[in-house]
mmCIF file of C-alpha atoms in Angstrom:
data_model
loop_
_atom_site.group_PDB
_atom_site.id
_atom_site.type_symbol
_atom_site.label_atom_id
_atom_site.label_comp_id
_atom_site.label_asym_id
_atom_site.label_seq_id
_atom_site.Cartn_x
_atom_site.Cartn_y
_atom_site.Cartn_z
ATOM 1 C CA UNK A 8 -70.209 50.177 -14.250
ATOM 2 C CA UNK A 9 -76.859 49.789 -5.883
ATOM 3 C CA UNK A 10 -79.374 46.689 -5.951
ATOM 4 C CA UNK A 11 -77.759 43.476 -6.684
ATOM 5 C CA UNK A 12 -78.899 40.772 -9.095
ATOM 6 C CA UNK A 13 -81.224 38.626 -7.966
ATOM 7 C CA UNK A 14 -82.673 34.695 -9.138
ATOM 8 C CA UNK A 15 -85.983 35.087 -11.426
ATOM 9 C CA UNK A 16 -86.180 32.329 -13.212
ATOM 10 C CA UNK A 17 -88.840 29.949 -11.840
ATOM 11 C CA UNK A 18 -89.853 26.791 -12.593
ATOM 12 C CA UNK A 19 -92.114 27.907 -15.398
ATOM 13 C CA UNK A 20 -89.064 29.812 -17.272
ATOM 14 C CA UNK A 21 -86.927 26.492 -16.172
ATOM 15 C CA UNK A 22 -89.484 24.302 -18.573
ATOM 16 C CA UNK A 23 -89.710 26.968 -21.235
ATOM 17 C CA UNK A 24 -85.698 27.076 -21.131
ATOM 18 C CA UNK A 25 -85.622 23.418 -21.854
ATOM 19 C CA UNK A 26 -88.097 23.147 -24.408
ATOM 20 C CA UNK A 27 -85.207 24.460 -26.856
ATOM 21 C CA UNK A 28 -82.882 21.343 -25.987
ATOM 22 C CA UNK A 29 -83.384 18.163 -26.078
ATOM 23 C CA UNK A 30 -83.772 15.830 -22.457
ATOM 24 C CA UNK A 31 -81.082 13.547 -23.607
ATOM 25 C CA UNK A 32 -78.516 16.207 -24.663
ATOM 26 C CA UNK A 33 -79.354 17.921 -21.037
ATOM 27 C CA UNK A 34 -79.106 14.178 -19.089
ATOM 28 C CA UNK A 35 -75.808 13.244 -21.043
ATOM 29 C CA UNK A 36 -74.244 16.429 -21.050
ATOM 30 C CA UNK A 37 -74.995 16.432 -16.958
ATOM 31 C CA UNK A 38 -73.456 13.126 -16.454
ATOM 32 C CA UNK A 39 -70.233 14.093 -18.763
ATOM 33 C CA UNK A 40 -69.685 17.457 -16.890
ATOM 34 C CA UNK A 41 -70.319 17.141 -13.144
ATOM 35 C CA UNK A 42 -70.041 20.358 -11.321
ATOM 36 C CA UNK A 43 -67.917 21.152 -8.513
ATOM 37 C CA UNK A 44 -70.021 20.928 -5.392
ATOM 38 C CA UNK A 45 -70.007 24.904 -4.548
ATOM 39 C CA UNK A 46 -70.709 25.777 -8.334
ATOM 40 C CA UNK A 47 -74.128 26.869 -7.406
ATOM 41 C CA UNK A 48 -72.731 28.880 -5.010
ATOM 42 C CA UNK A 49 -69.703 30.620 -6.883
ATOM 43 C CA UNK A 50 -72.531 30.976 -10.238
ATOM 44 C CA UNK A 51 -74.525 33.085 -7.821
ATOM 45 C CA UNK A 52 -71.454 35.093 -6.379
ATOM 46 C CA UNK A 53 -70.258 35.911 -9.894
ATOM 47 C CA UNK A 54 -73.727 37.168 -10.684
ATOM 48 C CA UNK A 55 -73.743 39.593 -7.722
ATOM 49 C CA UNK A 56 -70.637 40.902 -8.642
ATOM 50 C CA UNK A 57 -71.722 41.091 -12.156
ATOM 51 C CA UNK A 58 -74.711 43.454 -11.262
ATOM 52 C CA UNK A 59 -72.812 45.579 -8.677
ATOM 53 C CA UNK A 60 -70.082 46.590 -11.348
ATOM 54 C CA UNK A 61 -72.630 46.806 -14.199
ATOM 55 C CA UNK A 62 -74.090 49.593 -11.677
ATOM 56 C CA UNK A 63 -71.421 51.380 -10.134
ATOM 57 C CA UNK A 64 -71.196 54.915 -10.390
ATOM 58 C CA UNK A 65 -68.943 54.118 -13.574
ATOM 59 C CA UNK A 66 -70.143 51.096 -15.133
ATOM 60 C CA UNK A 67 -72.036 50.605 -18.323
ATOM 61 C CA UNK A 68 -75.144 51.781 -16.583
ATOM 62 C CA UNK A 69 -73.999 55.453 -16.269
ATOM 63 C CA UNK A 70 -73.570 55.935 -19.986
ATOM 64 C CA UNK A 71 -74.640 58.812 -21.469
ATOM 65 C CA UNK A 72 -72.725 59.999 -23.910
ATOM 66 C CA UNK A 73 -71.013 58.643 -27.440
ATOM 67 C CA UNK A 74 -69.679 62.002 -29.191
ATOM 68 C CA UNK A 75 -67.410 61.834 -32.511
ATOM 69 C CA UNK A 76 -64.318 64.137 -32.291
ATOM 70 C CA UNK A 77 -64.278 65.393 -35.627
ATOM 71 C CA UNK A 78 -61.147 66.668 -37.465
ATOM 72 C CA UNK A 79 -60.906 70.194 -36.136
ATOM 73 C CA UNK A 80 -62.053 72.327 -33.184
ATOM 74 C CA UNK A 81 -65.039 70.696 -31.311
ATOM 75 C CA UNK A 82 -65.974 72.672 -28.625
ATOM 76 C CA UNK A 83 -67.796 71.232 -25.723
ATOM 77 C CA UNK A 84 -70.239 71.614 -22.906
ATOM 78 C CA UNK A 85 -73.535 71.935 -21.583
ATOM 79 C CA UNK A 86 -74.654 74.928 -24.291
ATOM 80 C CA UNK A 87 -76.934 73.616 -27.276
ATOM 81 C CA UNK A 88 -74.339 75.793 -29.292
ATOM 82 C CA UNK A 89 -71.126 73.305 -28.730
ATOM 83 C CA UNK A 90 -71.264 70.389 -31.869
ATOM 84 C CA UNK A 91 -70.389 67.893 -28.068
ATOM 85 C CA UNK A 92 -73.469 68.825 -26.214
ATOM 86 C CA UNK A 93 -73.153 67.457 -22.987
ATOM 87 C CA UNK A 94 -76.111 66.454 -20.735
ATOM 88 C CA UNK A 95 -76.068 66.622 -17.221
ATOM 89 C CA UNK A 96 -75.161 69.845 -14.824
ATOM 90 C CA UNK A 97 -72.086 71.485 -15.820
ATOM 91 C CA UNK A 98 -71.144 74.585 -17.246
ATOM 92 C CA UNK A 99 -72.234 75.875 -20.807
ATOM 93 C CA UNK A 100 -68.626 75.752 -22.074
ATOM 94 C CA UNK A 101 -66.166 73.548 -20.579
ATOM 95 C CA UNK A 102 -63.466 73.695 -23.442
ATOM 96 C CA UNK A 103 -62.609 72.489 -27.364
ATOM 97 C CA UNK A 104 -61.467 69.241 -28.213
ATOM 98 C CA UNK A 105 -58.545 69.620 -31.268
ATOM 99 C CA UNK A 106 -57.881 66.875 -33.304
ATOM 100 C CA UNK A 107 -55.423 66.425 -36.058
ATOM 101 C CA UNK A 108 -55.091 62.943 -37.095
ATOM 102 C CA UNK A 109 -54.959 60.660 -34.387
ATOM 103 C CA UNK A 110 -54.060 63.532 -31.444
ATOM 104 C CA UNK A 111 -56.640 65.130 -29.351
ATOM 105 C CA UNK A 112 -56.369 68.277 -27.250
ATOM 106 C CA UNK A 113 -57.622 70.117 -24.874
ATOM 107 C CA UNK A 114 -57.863 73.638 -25.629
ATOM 108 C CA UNK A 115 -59.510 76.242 -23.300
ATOM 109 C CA UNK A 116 -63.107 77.858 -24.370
ATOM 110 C CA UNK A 117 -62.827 81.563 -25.018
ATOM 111 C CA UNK A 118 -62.683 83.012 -21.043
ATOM 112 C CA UNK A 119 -60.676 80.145 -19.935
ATOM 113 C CA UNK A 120 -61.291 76.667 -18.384
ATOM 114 C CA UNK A 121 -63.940 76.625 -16.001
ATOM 115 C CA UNK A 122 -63.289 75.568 -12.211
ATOM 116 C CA UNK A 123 -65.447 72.120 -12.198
ATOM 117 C CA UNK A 124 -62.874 70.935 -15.626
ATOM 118 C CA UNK A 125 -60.342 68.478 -13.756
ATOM 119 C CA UNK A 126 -58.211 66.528 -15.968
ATOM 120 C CA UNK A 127 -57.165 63.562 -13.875
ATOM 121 C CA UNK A 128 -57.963 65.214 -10.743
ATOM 122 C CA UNK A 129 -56.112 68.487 -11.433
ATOM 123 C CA UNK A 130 -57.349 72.076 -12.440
ATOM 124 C CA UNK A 131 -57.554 71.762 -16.311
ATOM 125 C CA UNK A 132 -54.849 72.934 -18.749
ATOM 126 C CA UNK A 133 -54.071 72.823 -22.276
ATOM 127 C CA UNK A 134 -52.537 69.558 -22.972
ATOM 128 C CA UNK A 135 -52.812 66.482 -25.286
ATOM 129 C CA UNK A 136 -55.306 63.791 -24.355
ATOM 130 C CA UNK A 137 -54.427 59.908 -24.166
ATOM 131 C CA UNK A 138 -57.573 57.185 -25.434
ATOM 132 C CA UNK A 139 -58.415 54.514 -24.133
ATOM 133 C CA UNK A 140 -56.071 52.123 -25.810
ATOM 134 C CA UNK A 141 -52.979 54.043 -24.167
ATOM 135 C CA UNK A 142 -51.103 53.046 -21.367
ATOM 136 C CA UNK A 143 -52.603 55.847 -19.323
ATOM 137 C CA UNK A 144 -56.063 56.835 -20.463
ATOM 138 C CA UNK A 145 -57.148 60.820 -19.312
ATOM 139 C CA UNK A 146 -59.864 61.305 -17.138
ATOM 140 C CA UNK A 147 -61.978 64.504 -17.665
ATOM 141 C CA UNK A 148 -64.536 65.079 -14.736
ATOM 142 C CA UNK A 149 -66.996 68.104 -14.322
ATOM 143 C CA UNK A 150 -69.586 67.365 -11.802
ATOM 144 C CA UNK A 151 -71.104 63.886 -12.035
ATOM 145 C CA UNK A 152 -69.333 63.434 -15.252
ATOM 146 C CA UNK A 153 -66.504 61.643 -15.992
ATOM 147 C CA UNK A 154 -65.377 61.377 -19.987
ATOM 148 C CA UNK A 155 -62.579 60.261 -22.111
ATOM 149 C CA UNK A 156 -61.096 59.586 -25.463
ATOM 150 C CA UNK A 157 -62.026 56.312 -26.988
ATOM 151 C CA UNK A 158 -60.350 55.015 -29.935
ATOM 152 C CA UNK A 159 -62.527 52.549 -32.299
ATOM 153 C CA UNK A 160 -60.786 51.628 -35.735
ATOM 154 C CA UNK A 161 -60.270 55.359 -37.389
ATOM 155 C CA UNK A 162 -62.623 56.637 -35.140
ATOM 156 C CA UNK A 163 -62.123 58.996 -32.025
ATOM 157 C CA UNK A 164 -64.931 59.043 -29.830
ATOM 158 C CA UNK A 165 -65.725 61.202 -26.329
ATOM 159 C CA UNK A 166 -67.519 58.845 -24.040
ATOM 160 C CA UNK A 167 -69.474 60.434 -21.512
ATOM 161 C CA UNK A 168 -70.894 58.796 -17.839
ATOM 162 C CA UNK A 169 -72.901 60.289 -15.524
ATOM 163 C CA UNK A 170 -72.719 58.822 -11.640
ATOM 164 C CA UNK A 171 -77.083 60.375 -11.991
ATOM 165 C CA UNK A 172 -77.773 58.768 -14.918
ATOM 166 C CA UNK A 173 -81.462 57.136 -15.328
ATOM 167 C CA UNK A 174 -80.081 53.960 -16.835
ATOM 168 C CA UNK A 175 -77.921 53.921 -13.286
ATOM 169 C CA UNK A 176 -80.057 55.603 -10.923
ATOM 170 C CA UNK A 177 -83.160 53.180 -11.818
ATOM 171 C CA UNK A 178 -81.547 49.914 -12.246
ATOM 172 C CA UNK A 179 -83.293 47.085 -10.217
ATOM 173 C CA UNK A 180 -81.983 43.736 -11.560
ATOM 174 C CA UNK A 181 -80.470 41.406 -14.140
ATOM 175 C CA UNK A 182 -82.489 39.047 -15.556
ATOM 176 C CA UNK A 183 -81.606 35.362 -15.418
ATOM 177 C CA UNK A 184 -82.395 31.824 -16.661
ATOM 178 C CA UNK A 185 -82.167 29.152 -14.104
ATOM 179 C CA UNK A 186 -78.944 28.055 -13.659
ATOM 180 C CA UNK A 187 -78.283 24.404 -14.922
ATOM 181 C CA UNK A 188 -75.158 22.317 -14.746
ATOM 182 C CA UNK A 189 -75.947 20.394 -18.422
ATOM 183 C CA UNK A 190 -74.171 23.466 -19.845
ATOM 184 C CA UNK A 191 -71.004 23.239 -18.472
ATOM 185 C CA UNK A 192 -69.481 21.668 -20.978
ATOM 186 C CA UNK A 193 -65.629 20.198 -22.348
ATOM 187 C CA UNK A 194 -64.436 21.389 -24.809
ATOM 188 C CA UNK A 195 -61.525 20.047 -27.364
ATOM 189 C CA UNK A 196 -59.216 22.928 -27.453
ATOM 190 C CA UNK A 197 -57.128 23.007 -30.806
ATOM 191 C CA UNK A 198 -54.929 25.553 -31.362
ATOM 192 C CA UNK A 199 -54.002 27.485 -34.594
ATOM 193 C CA UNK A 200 -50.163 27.447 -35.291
ATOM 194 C CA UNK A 201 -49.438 30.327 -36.013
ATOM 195 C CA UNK A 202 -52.805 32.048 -34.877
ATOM 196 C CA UNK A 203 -55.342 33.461 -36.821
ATOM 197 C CA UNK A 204 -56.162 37.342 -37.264
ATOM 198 C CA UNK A 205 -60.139 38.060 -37.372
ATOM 199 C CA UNK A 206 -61.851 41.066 -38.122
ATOM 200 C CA UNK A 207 -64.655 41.794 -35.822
ATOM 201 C CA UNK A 208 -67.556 44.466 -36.871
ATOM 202 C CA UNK A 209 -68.786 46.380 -33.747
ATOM 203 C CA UNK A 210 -72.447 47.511 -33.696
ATOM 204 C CA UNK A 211 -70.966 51.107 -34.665
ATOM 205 C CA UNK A 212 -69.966 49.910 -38.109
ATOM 206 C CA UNK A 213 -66.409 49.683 -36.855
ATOM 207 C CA UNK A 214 -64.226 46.372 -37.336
ATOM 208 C CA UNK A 215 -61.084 45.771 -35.714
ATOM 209 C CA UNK A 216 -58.809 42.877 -36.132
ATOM 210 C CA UNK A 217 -58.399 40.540 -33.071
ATOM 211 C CA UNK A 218 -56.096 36.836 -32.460
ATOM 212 C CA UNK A 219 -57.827 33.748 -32.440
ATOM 213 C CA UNK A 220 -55.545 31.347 -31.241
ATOM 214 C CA UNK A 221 -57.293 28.295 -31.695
ATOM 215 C CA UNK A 222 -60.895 26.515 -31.619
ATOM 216 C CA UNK A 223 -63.079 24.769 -29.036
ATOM 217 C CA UNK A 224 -65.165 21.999 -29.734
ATOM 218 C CA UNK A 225 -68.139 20.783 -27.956
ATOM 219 C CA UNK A 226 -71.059 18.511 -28.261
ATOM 220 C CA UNK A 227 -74.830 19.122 -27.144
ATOM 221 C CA UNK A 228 -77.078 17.407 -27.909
ATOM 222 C CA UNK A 229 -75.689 15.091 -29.896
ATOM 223 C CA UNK A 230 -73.867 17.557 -31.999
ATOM 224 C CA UNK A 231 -70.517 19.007 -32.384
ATOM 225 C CA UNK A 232 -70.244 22.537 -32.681
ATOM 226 C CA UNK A 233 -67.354 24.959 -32.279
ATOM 227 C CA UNK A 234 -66.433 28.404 -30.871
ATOM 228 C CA UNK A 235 -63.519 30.625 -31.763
ATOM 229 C CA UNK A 236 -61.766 33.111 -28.956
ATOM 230 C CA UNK A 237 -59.942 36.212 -29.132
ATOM 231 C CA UNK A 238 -57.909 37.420 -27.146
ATOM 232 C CA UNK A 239 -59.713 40.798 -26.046
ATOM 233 C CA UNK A 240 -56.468 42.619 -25.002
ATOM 234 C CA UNK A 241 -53.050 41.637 -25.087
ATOM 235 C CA UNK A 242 -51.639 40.093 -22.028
ATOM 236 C CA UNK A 243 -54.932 38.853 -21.189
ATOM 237 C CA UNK A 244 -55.378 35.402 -19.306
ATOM 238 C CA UNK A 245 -59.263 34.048 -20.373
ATOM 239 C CA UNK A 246 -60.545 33.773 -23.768
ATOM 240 C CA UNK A 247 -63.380 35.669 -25.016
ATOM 241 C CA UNK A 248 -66.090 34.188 -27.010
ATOM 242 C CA UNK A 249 -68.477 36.423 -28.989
ATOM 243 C CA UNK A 250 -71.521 34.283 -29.506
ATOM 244 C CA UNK A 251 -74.740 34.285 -30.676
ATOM 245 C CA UNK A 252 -77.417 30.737 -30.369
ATOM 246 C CA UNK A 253 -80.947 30.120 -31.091
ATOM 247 C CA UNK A 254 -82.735 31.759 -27.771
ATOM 248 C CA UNK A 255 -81.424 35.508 -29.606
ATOM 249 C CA UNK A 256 -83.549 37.562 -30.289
ATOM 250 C CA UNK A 257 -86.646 35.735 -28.424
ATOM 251 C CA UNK A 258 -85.757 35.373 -24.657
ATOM 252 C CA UNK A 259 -81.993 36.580 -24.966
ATOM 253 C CA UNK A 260 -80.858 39.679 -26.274
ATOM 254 C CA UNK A 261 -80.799 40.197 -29.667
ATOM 255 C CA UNK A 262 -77.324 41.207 -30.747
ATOM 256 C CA UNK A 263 -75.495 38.102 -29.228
ATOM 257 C CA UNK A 264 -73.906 37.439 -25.686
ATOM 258 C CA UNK A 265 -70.306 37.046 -24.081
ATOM 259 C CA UNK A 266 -68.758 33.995 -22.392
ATOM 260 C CA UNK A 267 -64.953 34.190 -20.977
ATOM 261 C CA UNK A 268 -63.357 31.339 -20.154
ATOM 262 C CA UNK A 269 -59.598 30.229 -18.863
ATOM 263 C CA UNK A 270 -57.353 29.139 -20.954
ATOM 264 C CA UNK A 271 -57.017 25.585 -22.321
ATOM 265 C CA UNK A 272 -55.206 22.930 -19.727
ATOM 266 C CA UNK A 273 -51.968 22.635 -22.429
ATOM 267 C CA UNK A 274 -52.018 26.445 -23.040
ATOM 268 C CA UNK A 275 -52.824 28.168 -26.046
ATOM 269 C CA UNK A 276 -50.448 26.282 -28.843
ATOM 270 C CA UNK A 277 -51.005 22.774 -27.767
ATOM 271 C CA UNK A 278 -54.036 20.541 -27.990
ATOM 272 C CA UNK A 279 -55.864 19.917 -24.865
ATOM 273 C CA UNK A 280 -59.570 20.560 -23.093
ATOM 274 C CA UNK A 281 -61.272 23.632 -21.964
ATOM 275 C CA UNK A 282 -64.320 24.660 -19.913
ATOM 276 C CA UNK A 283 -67.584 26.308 -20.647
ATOM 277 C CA UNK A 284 -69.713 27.677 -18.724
ATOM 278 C CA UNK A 285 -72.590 28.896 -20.290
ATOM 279 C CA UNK A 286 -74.531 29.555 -17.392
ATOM 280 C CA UNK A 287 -72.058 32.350 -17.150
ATOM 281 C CA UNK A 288 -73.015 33.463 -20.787
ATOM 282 C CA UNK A 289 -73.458 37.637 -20.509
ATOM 283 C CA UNK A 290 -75.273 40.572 -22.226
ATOM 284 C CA UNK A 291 -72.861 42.738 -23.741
ATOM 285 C CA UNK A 292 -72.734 46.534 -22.572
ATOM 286 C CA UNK A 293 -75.254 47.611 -25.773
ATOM 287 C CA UNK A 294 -77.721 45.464 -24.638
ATOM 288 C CA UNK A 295 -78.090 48.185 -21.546
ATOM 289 C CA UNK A 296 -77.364 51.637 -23.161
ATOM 290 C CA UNK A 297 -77.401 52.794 -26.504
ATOM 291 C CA UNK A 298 -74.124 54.352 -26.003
ATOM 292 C CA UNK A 299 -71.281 51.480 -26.401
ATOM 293 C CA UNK A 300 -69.240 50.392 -28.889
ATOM 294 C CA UNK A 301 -69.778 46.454 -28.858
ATOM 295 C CA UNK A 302 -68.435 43.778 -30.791
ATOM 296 C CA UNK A 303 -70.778 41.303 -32.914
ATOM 297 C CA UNK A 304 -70.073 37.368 -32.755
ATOM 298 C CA UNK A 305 -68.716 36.636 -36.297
ATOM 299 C CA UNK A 306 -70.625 34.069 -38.758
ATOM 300 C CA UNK A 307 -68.674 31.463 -37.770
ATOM 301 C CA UNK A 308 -70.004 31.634 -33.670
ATOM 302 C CA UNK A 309 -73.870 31.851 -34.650
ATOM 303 C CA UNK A 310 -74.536 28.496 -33.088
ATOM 304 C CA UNK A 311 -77.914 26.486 -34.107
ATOM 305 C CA UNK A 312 -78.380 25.865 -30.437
ATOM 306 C CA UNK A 313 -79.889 27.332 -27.820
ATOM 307 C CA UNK A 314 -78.247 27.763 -24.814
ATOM 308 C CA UNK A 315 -81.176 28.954 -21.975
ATOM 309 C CA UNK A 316 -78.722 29.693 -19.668
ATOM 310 C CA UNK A 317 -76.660 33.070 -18.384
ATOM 311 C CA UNK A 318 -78.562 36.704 -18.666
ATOM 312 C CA UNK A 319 -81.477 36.914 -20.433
ATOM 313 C CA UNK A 320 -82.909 40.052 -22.141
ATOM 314 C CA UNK A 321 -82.686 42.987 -19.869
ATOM 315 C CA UNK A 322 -85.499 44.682 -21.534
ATOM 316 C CA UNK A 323 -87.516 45.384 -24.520
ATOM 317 C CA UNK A 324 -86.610 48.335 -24.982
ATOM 318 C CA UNK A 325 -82.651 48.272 -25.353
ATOM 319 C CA UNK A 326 -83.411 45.132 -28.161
ATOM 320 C CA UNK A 327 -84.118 48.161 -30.534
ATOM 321 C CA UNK A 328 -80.007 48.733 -30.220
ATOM 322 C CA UNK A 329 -79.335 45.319 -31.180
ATOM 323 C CA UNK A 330 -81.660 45.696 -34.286
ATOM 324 C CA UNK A 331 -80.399 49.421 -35.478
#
């Protein structure tokens, strides 16, 4: 979700990438925030890591699939007949998803299940399948595919991978600007008592409402600006920041970018300082497959900034997703 991401910014991209920002901002903000002295080192680790999971046999790369479950029978399969046509080799009916309200089954085709169906590693039986924002998520697998019930606002959703997919099976690299220590930034971390509840829209048309538990305020250039986190899941330890600056949509991708970051050094409901990265800013999964659900940055974290740091466009070709 296998060739691992390499370093292509040169010093060409490094002067274009600075052209957005101004010297001073770049020389002050380098002097306020001086990196530890293996940040180079861990920067490049994370990025390795970062490619390798992107392209594992079940990481975003190996999406090929994003099929409503309607109310009803949907019968699925590899036959141009089922309303879930799935691509890839496996058998022309595999069986009928059943939903009635927010429970989906798995019903047998007429003949019965066929042998390649395994529902979390066991032959396939009729039985009632758990999304992906259950405790225990079911794994369908036929062949190279692997699928599951997502759950997006109202929506249920069959998500489909393929360990063969082109998207997977070509992948070469990430795409990088050069990595610069000027944007690891401070931040002032202050926290909203009690914490705020923000809908975010998903590029699906989808909005689901997430905690913000406070605001982090930086300075570049001279000027303040400020970020708001969610917390993606509950229980989670970082903060996610769904962001979008100035580079979007010319030399970063067009729907916006990720950061995570640790939490603040008081915790969540106290005041106190918190770290950016932004060389660690990331592409989020639409920005490689026209198949995921992601979240857009609200109004709020369009920052008139650019940050030439972290991934850069991947290609062309996936902007159209960000522009649908």
């Amino acid at each position: 979700m296998n060739n691992k991401a390499m370093l292509r910014a040169g010093l060409l991209a490094l002067a274009c990438a600075y052209s957005a920002v101004p010297a001073a901002a770049t020389a002050a903000a380098a002097a306020a925030t001086p990196p530890a002295a293996d940040w180079g080192k861990d920067l490049q680790t994370w990025r390795d890591a970062r490619a390798t999971k992107l392209s594992a046999p079940e990481g975003w790369m190996s999406l090929t699939g994003l099929e409503p479950i309607a109310p009803g029978r949907n019968p699925f399969g590899g036959a141009d007949d089922n309303p879930i046509h799935l691509k890839g080799q496996v058998p022309a009916h595999l069986g009928v998803l059943e939903r009635e309200g927010s429970t989906v089954k798995l019903l047998p085709p007429p003949g019965g299940f066929p042998a390649e169906l395994q529902v979390d590693g066991k032959p396939a039986q009729a039985q009632t399948l758990h999304a992906d924002d259950e405790p225990q998520p079911t794994r369908l697998t036929a062949g190279t595919l692997v699928f599951f019930v997502i759950h997006r606002s109202d929506r249920y959703i069959l998500r489909v991978k393929d360990a063969q997919a082109p998207t997977r099976t070509g992948f070469q690299h990430l795409n990088w600007y050069a990595p610069d220590p000027a944007f690891r930034v401070k931040a002032k971390w202050t926290p909203y008592v009690p914490q705020k509840i923000l809908s975010i829209a998903s590029i699906i048309g989808t909005e689901d409402k997430s905690p913000v538990p406070g605001v982090a305020e930086f300075t570049i250039g001279g000027q303040s600006y400020k970020l708001e986190p969610i917390i993606e899941e509950p229980g989670d330890t970082v903060l996610f920041y769904i962001l979008r600056d100035s580079t979007s949509p010319k030399t970063s991708y067009g729907a916006g970018r990720f950061l995570y970051s640790e939490f603040p050094d008081h915790g969540l409901d106290q005041p106190g300082e918190v770290w950016l990265d932004f060389n660690r800013l990331q592409n989020p999964p639409c920005a490689y497959t026209p198949y995921a659900t992601c979240p857009l940055p609200p109004r709020q974290n369009w920052l008139k900034v650019a940050l030439p740091v972290g991934e850069k466009k991947y290609h062309e070709g996936a902007e159209a997703v960000a522009e649908r």
